[in-house]
Amino acid sequence: MLALAALVTGSSAGFAATTTPSATPVATHAFDTAPATATAPTPSFQGTLPAPTGPYAAGEDVIHLTDAIRPDPWVPSSGPRQLTVTMVYPAVPGTGTPAPYMTLAEAAGAIQHRKMPTSSGVTPQNLSSVTTHAFDGARPQRGKHPLVVLSPAYEDPRMVLTSLATDLASHGYVVALVGHTYEDSGETLANGQTPPCAICDDPARLDFDSVAASRALDVSFVIDQLTHGNTAWRLAHLIDKHKIGMAGHSLGGAAAAATMIADPRVLAGVNMDGSFHPAPMPGQINRPFLMLGAAADHHSAGGEWEQTWAALGGYKKWLTVADADHFSFTDLDLLLAEAGFPTPPLSPERGVVITREYVTAFFDRTLKGIHSPLLDGPSPNNPEVLFQY
């Protein structure tokens, strides 16, 4: 569920960053719904994510950022807010070395946090080594590319959005997968520690509006560091700082909306199957926004998303996916299926394909000005996708 090559110092006040050859992400939240025993357990789990579909390869770096002027909101005694971010970028095919899905410690934390049964065959070793189709140290493609920030669900590490990140990179985007420290099963920090979740014990009492607002601060800080020189990341020159978007799953989707309200640099946003915390008010988001979710009651006409839809200004789309579940928009259903667990009626492979195609088409239109007929209406190639509006 997470990831890790040179120590650098930042130029802006209170910033320190380290870069590490990547140790990439893994899945957690979906494991929360897995049964006590797998129906068809695999003796040895071998996870493989789908290859990117664009013309470029996906390069990867993991960087560590410290916001020295902001105490950690969940564990103030730990000091300044520390973040681990996986950078995925358009790369030259055939360069670099295969990137792991996450560190061993992150994998161990995910398995422990979700109480994965040993019968599943999932171990820290094979979970951390899931095939990602991203390459550490790969040679970047030339030019400047739009930046897309990705934020995962509550309790899920950043790695669960790796399939989407690598595909966006293959289509010419720089992607920042943000790990929100103390909000999931563990992100390996610059000091090598992988702290567990500090806010997962009692979600019923958690103020998710505050968590979404905190994530918006995380993301704005990350954008600051990536667009002010090359000290945070050695390849920051690849980023077109005038073309920034954000997508998130579940609480990460709420964070995308919260970030757009707080930070005008984010020009387009996507909420994948998440509630809004809080729902935007009219006039707060007048930039492009995509709502993409399962066909649940609160994501259908008359549900919770309708209030948000009415408040959104500018270009907007509201799509639901038949037979999907909450994790169809991440790597989780795919990894669960490979471990022998039951999955929803929508095949995990279709969930990944649909998510990649529609999110990429949305950012192509809103950040690159490339029209995609995929967003014009129902498609015979994607009969599961329903256009609510």
Short mmCIF file of N, CA and C in Angstrom, two decimals, residues 18-133:
data_model
loop_
_atom_site.label_atom_id
_atom_site.label_comp_id
_atom_site.label_asym_id
_atom_site.label_seq_id
_atom_site.Cartn_x
_atom_site.Cartn_y
_atom_site.Cartn_z
N THR A 18 12.69 14.59 0.80
CA THR A 18 13.63 13.55 0.39
C THR A 18 13.00 12.74 -0.71
N THR A 19 13.81 12.28 -1.62
CA THR A 19 13.33 11.43 -2.70
C THR A 19 13.91 10.05 -2.52
N THR A 20 13.09 9.04 -2.78
CA THR A 20 13.59 7.69 -2.64
C THR A 20 13.14 6.90 -3.84
N PRO A 21 13.99 5.98 -4.30
CA PRO A 21 13.54 5.12 -5.38
C PRO A 21 12.28 4.47 -4.87
N SER A 22 11.28 4.35 -5.64
CA SER A 22 9.98 4.03 -5.16
C SER A 22 9.79 2.68 -4.52
N ALA A 23 8.99 2.74 -3.49
CA ALA A 23 8.51 1.51 -2.89
C ALA A 23 7.04 1.73 -2.93
N THR A 24 6.32 1.10 -3.80
CA THR A 24 5.00 1.53 -4.16
C THR A 24 3.85 0.98 -3.36
N PRO A 25 2.59 1.39 -3.71
CA PRO A 25 1.39 1.18 -2.95
C PRO A 25 0.68 -0.16 -2.96
N VAL A 26 -0.27 -0.30 -2.07
CA VAL A 26 -1.10 -1.50 -1.99
C VAL A 26 -2.51 -1.18 -1.57
N ALA A 27 -3.36 -2.16 -1.48
CA ALA A 27 -4.75 -1.92 -1.19
C ALA A 27 -5.14 -2.27 0.21
N THR A 28 -6.02 -1.46 0.85
CA THR A 28 -6.46 -1.87 2.18
C THR A 28 -7.95 -1.91 2.35
N HIS A 29 -8.63 -0.79 2.09
CA HIS A 29 -10.01 -0.63 2.54
C HIS A 29 -10.91 -1.76 2.05
N ALA A 30 -10.71 -2.22 0.85
CA ALA A 30 -11.58 -3.28 0.35
C ALA A 30 -11.38 -4.55 1.15
N PHE A 31 -10.18 -4.77 1.66
CA PHE A 31 -9.95 -5.96 2.46
C PHE A 31 -10.84 -5.96 3.69
N ASP A 32 -11.30 -4.77 4.07
CA ASP A 32 -12.15 -4.65 5.25
C ASP A 32 -13.45 -5.43 5.07
N THR A 33 -13.86 -5.59 3.82
CA THR A 33 -15.14 -6.26 3.56
C THR A 33 -14.95 -7.72 3.21
N ALA A 34 -13.71 -8.20 3.20
CA ALA A 34 -13.46 -9.59 2.82
C ALA A 34 -13.99 -10.54 3.89
N PRO A 35 -14.46 -11.71 3.50
CA PRO A 35 -14.94 -12.67 4.48
C PRO A 35 -13.80 -13.23 5.31
N ALA A 36 -14.15 -13.91 6.38
CA ALA A 36 -13.12 -14.44 7.28
C ALA A 36 -12.22 -15.43 6.56
N THR A 37 -12.77 -16.17 5.62
CA THR A 37 -11.95 -17.08 4.83
C THR A 37 -12.27 -16.89 3.37
N ALA A 38 -11.27 -17.03 2.52
CA ALA A 38 -11.48 -16.87 1.10
C ALA A 38 -12.24 -18.07 0.55
N THR A 39 -13.13 -17.82 -0.42
CA THR A 39 -13.92 -18.92 -0.99
C THR A 39 -13.04 -19.83 -1.84
N ALA A 40 -12.07 -19.24 -2.53
CA ALA A 40 -11.15 -20.04 -3.33
C ALA A 40 -9.73 -19.54 -3.09
N PRO A 41 -9.19 -19.78 -1.91
CA PRO A 41 -7.91 -19.18 -1.55
C PRO A 41 -6.80 -19.63 -2.49
N THR A 42 -5.94 -18.70 -2.82
CA THR A 42 -4.77 -19.03 -3.63
C THR A 42 -3.63 -19.39 -2.70
N PRO A 43 -2.90 -20.46 -2.98
CA PRO A 43 -1.80 -20.86 -2.11
C PRO A 43 -0.74 -19.77 -1.99
N SER A 44 -0.51 -19.06 -3.08
CA SER A 44 0.48 -18.00 -3.06
C SER A 44 -0.02 -16.86 -3.93
N PHE A 45 -0.35 -15.78 -3.29
CA PHE A 45 -0.89 -14.61 -3.99
C PHE A 45 0.17 -13.98 -4.89
N GLN A 46 -0.20 -13.73 -6.14
CA GLN A 46 0.68 -13.04 -7.08
C GLN A 46 -0.13 -11.95 -7.75
N GLY A 47 -0.08 -10.74 -7.20
CA GLY A 47 -0.89 -9.66 -7.72
C GLY A 47 -0.28 -9.01 -8.95
N THR A 48 -1.13 -8.76 -9.94
CA THR A 48 -0.70 -8.07 -11.15
C THR A 48 -1.73 -7.03 -11.54
N LEU A 49 -1.30 -5.79 -11.68
CA LEU A 49 -2.19 -4.72 -12.12
C LEU A 49 -2.13 -4.60 -13.64
N PRO A 50 -3.18 -4.07 -14.27
CA PRO A 50 -3.19 -3.99 -15.73
C PRO A 50 -2.17 -3.00 -16.26
N ALA A 51 -1.64 -3.29 -17.44
CA ALA A 51 -0.66 -2.41 -18.07
C ALA A 51 -1.31 -1.11 -18.51
N PRO A 52 -0.57 -0.02 -18.52
CA PRO A 52 -1.10 1.25 -19.03
C PRO A 52 -1.47 1.13 -20.51
N THR A 53 -2.38 1.98 -20.96
CA THR A 53 -2.89 1.90 -22.32
C THR A 53 -2.40 3.00 -23.24
N GLY A 54 -1.65 3.97 -22.71
CA GLY A 54 -1.21 5.09 -23.52
C GLY A 54 0.11 4.83 -24.23
N PRO A 55 0.59 5.81 -25.00
CA PRO A 55 1.82 5.64 -25.79
C PRO A 55 3.11 5.70 -24.99
N TYR A 56 3.05 6.19 -23.77
CA TYR A 56 4.24 6.32 -22.95
C TYR A 56 4.32 5.24 -21.89
N ALA A 57 5.52 5.01 -21.39
CA ALA A 57 5.69 4.19 -20.20
C ALA A 57 5.40 5.05 -18.97
N ALA A 58 5.33 4.41 -17.80
CA ALA A 58 5.09 5.14 -16.55
C ALA A 58 6.36 5.08 -15.70
N GLY A 59 6.99 6.22 -15.49
CA GLY A 59 8.11 6.30 -14.57
C GLY A 59 7.62 6.59 -13.17
N GLU A 60 8.43 6.29 -12.17
CA GLU A 60 7.99 6.50 -10.79
C GLU A 60 9.14 6.93 -9.88
N ASP A 61 8.84 7.89 -9.02
CA ASP A 61 9.70 8.28 -7.91
C ASP A 61 8.81 8.37 -6.68
N VAL A 62 9.38 8.14 -5.50
CA VAL A 62 8.67 8.41 -4.26
C VAL A 62 9.41 9.52 -3.55
N ILE A 63 8.67 10.55 -3.14
CA ILE A 63 9.28 11.68 -2.44
C ILE A 63 8.65 11.83 -1.06
N HIS A 64 9.40 12.46 -0.17
CA HIS A 64 8.94 12.70 1.20
C HIS A 64 8.97 14.19 1.47
N LEU A 65 7.85 14.73 1.92
CA LEU A 65 7.72 16.16 2.15
C LEU A 65 7.40 16.43 3.62
N THR A 66 7.96 17.50 4.14
CA THR A 66 7.67 17.90 5.52
C THR A 66 7.25 19.36 5.53
N ASP A 67 6.06 19.62 6.04
CA ASP A 67 5.53 20.97 6.19
C ASP A 67 5.89 21.46 7.59
N ALA A 68 7.03 22.12 7.70
CA ALA A 68 7.56 22.48 9.02
C ALA A 68 6.72 23.51 9.75
N ILE A 69 5.80 24.17 9.05
CA ILE A 69 5.00 25.20 9.72
C ILE A 69 3.60 24.69 10.08
N ARG A 70 3.34 23.41 9.85
CA ARG A 70 2.02 22.84 10.17
C ARG A 70 2.18 21.59 11.01
N PRO A 71 1.77 21.61 12.25
CA PRO A 71 1.83 20.40 13.08
C PRO A 71 0.92 19.32 12.51
N ASP A 72 1.28 18.06 12.74
CA ASP A 72 0.42 17.00 12.28
C ASP A 72 -0.95 17.12 12.96
N PRO A 73 -2.05 17.08 12.18
CA PRO A 73 -3.37 17.30 12.78
C PRO A 73 -3.87 16.15 13.64
N TRP A 74 -3.33 14.94 13.43
CA TRP A 74 -3.84 13.77 14.14
C TRP A 74 -2.93 13.33 15.27
N VAL A 75 -1.63 13.53 15.11
CA VAL A 75 -0.66 13.18 16.16
C VAL A 75 0.29 14.36 16.34
N PRO A 76 -0.16 15.42 17.00
CA PRO A 76 0.69 16.61 17.14
C PRO A 76 2.05 16.32 17.77
N SER A 77 2.12 15.30 18.61
CA SER A 77 3.39 14.98 19.27
C SER A 77 4.44 14.47 18.28
N SER A 78 4.01 14.09 17.07
CA SER A 78 4.96 13.61 16.07
C SER A 78 5.70 14.73 15.38
N GLY A 79 5.25 15.98 15.61
CA GLY A 79 5.93 17.13 15.02
C GLY A 79 5.25 17.61 13.75
N PRO A 80 6.01 18.21 12.84
CA PRO A 80 5.43 18.76 11.61
C PRO A 80 4.79 17.68 10.75
N ARG A 81 3.85 18.10 9.93
CA ARG A 81 3.14 17.18 9.05
C ARG A 81 4.11 16.61 8.01
N GLN A 82 4.18 15.27 7.95
CA GLN A 82 5.02 14.57 6.98
C GLN A 82 4.14 13.81 6.00
N LEU A 83 4.51 13.87 4.74
CA LEU A 83 3.75 13.21 3.69
C LEU A 83 4.67 12.40 2.79
N THR A 84 4.19 11.24 2.36
CA THR A 84 4.86 10.45 1.34
C THR A 84 4.03 10.52 0.07
N VAL A 85 4.68 10.83 -1.04
CA VAL A 85 3.98 11.06 -2.31
C VAL A 85 4.67 10.24 -3.40
N THR A 86 3.89 9.46 -4.13
CA THR A 86 4.41 8.74 -5.29
C THR A 86 4.18 9.60 -6.53
N MET A 87 5.26 9.93 -7.21
CA MET A 87 5.19 10.68 -8.46
C MET A 87 5.27 9.71 -9.63
N VAL A 88 4.28 9.74 -10.49
CA VAL A 88 4.24 8.88 -11.67
C VAL A 88 4.21 9.81 -12.89
N TYR A 89 5.04 9.53 -13.89
CA TYR A 89 5.23 10.50 -14.97
C TYR A 89 5.43 9.80 -16.32
N PRO A 90 5.17 10.51 -17.42
CA PRO A 90 5.37 9.93 -18.75
C PRO A 90 6.86 9.63 -18.96
N ALA A 91 7.16 8.40 -19.34
CA ALA A 91 8.55 7.97 -19.43
C ALA A 91 8.83 7.28 -20.76
N VAL A 92 10.11 7.14 -21.04
CA VAL A 92 10.56 6.45 -22.25
C VAL A 92 10.49 4.94 -22.01
N PRO A 93 9.79 4.22 -22.86
CA PRO A 93 9.70 2.76 -22.67
C PRO A 93 11.08 2.10 -22.65
N GLY A 94 11.21 1.06 -21.83
CA GLY A 94 12.45 0.32 -21.77
C GLY A 94 13.50 0.91 -20.86
N THR A 95 13.15 1.93 -20.08
CA THR A 95 14.10 2.52 -19.15
C THR A 95 13.62 2.33 -17.72
N GLY A 96 14.54 2.37 -16.77
CA GLY A 96 14.19 2.21 -15.37
C GLY A 96 14.08 0.75 -14.97
N THR A 97 13.77 0.53 -13.69
CA THR A 97 13.61 -0.81 -13.14
C THR A 97 12.21 -0.94 -12.53
N PRO A 98 11.62 -2.14 -12.53
CA PRO A 98 10.25 -2.30 -12.04
C PRO A 98 10.07 -1.76 -10.61
N ALA A 99 9.04 -0.99 -10.42
CA ALA A 99 8.77 -0.39 -9.11
C ALA A 99 7.88 -1.31 -8.28
N PRO A 100 8.21 -1.52 -7.02
CA PRO A 100 7.34 -2.33 -6.15
C PRO A 100 6.03 -1.60 -5.86
N TYR A 101 5.05 -2.34 -5.46
CA TYR A 101 3.75 -1.73 -5.14
C TYR A 101 3.83 -0.89 -3.88
N MET A 102 4.60 -1.36 -2.93
CA MET A 102 4.75 -0.65 -1.66
C MET A 102 5.94 -1.21 -0.92
N THR A 103 6.22 -0.63 0.25
CA THR A 103 7.31 -1.17 1.06
C THR A 103 6.80 -2.39 1.83
N LEU A 104 7.76 -3.18 2.32
CA LEU A 104 7.38 -4.34 3.13
C LEU A 104 6.61 -3.92 4.37
N ALA A 105 7.04 -2.82 4.98
CA ALA A 105 6.36 -2.36 6.19
C ALA A 105 4.93 -1.92 5.89
N GLU A 106 4.74 -1.27 4.74
CA GLU A 106 3.39 -0.86 4.36
C GLU A 106 2.51 -2.08 4.10
N ALA A 107 3.10 -3.08 3.45
CA ALA A 107 2.35 -4.30 3.18
C ALA A 107 1.98 -5.02 4.48
N ALA A 108 2.93 -5.10 5.39
CA ALA A 108 2.65 -5.74 6.68
C ALA A 108 1.57 -4.98 7.43
N GLY A 109 1.61 -3.64 7.36
CA GLY A 109 0.59 -2.84 8.02
C GLY A 109 -0.78 -3.05 7.43
N ALA A 110 -0.85 -3.19 6.12
CA ALA A 110 -2.13 -3.41 5.46
C ALA A 110 -2.73 -4.75 5.86
N ILE A 111 -1.89 -5.77 5.87
CA ILE A 111 -2.38 -7.10 6.22
C ILE A 111 -2.84 -7.14 7.67
N GLN A 112 -2.09 -6.51 8.55
CA GLN A 112 -2.47 -6.50 9.96
C GLN A 112 -3.72 -5.66 10.18
N HIS A 113 -3.79 -4.49 9.56
CA HIS A 113 -4.91 -3.59 9.75
C HIS A 113 -6.22 -4.24 9.30
N ARG A 114 -6.16 -4.99 8.21
CA ARG A 114 -7.36 -5.59 7.65
C ARG A 114 -7.57 -7.03 8.09
N LYS A 115 -6.68 -7.53 8.95
CA LYS A 115 -6.83 -8.89 9.49
C LYS A 115 -7.00 -9.91 8.36
N MET A 116 -6.12 -9.83 7.38
CA MET A 116 -6.17 -10.76 6.26
C MET A 116 -5.87 -12.17 6.74
N PRO A 117 -6.71 -13.14 6.40
CA PRO A 117 -6.45 -14.52 6.83
C PRO A 117 -5.24 -15.11 6.11
N THR A 118 -4.48 -15.93 6.82
CA THR A 118 -3.31 -16.55 6.20
C THR A 118 -3.70 -17.44 5.03
N SER A 119 -4.93 -17.95 5.06
CA SER A 119 -5.38 -18.81 3.97
C SER A 119 -5.47 -18.08 2.64
N SER A 120 -5.45 -16.76 2.67
CA SER A 120 -5.52 -15.98 1.43
C SER A 120 -4.21 -16.07 0.64
N GLY A 121 -3.13 -16.44 1.32
CA GLY A 121 -1.84 -16.50 0.65
C GLY A 121 -1.19 -15.14 0.49
N VAL A 122 -1.82 -14.08 1.03
CA VAL A 122 -1.26 -12.73 0.91
C VAL A 122 -0.26 -12.52 2.03
N THR A 123 0.99 -12.25 1.67
CA THR A 123 2.05 -11.99 2.63
C THR A 123 2.65 -10.61 2.35
N PRO A 124 3.37 -10.04 3.32
CA PRO A 124 4.02 -8.75 3.04
C PRO A 124 4.93 -8.83 1.82
N GLN A 125 5.58 -9.95 1.63
CA GLN A 125 6.52 -10.08 0.52
C GLN A 125 5.79 -10.04 -0.83
N ASN A 126 4.71 -10.83 -0.97
CA ASN A 126 4.08 -10.83 -2.29
C ASN A 126 3.15 -9.64 -2.49
N LEU A 127 2.65 -9.06 -1.41
CA LEU A 127 1.85 -7.86 -1.56
C LEU A 127 2.71 -6.68 -2.00
N SER A 128 3.87 -6.55 -1.39
CA SER A 128 4.76 -5.43 -1.74
C SER A 128 5.29 -5.54 -3.15
N SER A 129 5.33 -6.77 -3.69
CA SER A 129 5.92 -6.97 -5.01
C SER A 129 4.88 -7.12 -6.11
N VAL A 130 3.66 -6.67 -5.88
CA VAL A 130 2.64 -6.67 -6.94
C VAL A 130 3.20 -5.96 -8.17
N THR A 131 2.95 -6.52 -9.34
CA THR A 131 3.41 -5.92 -10.59
C THR A 131 2.60 -4.66 -10.90
N THR A 132 3.28 -3.52 -11.01
CA THR A 132 2.60 -2.24 -11.19
C THR A 132 2.72 -1.64 -12.58
N HIS A 133 3.66 -2.09 -13.39
CA HIS A 133 3.95 -1.52 -14.70
C HIS A 133 4.47 -0.08 -14.60
#
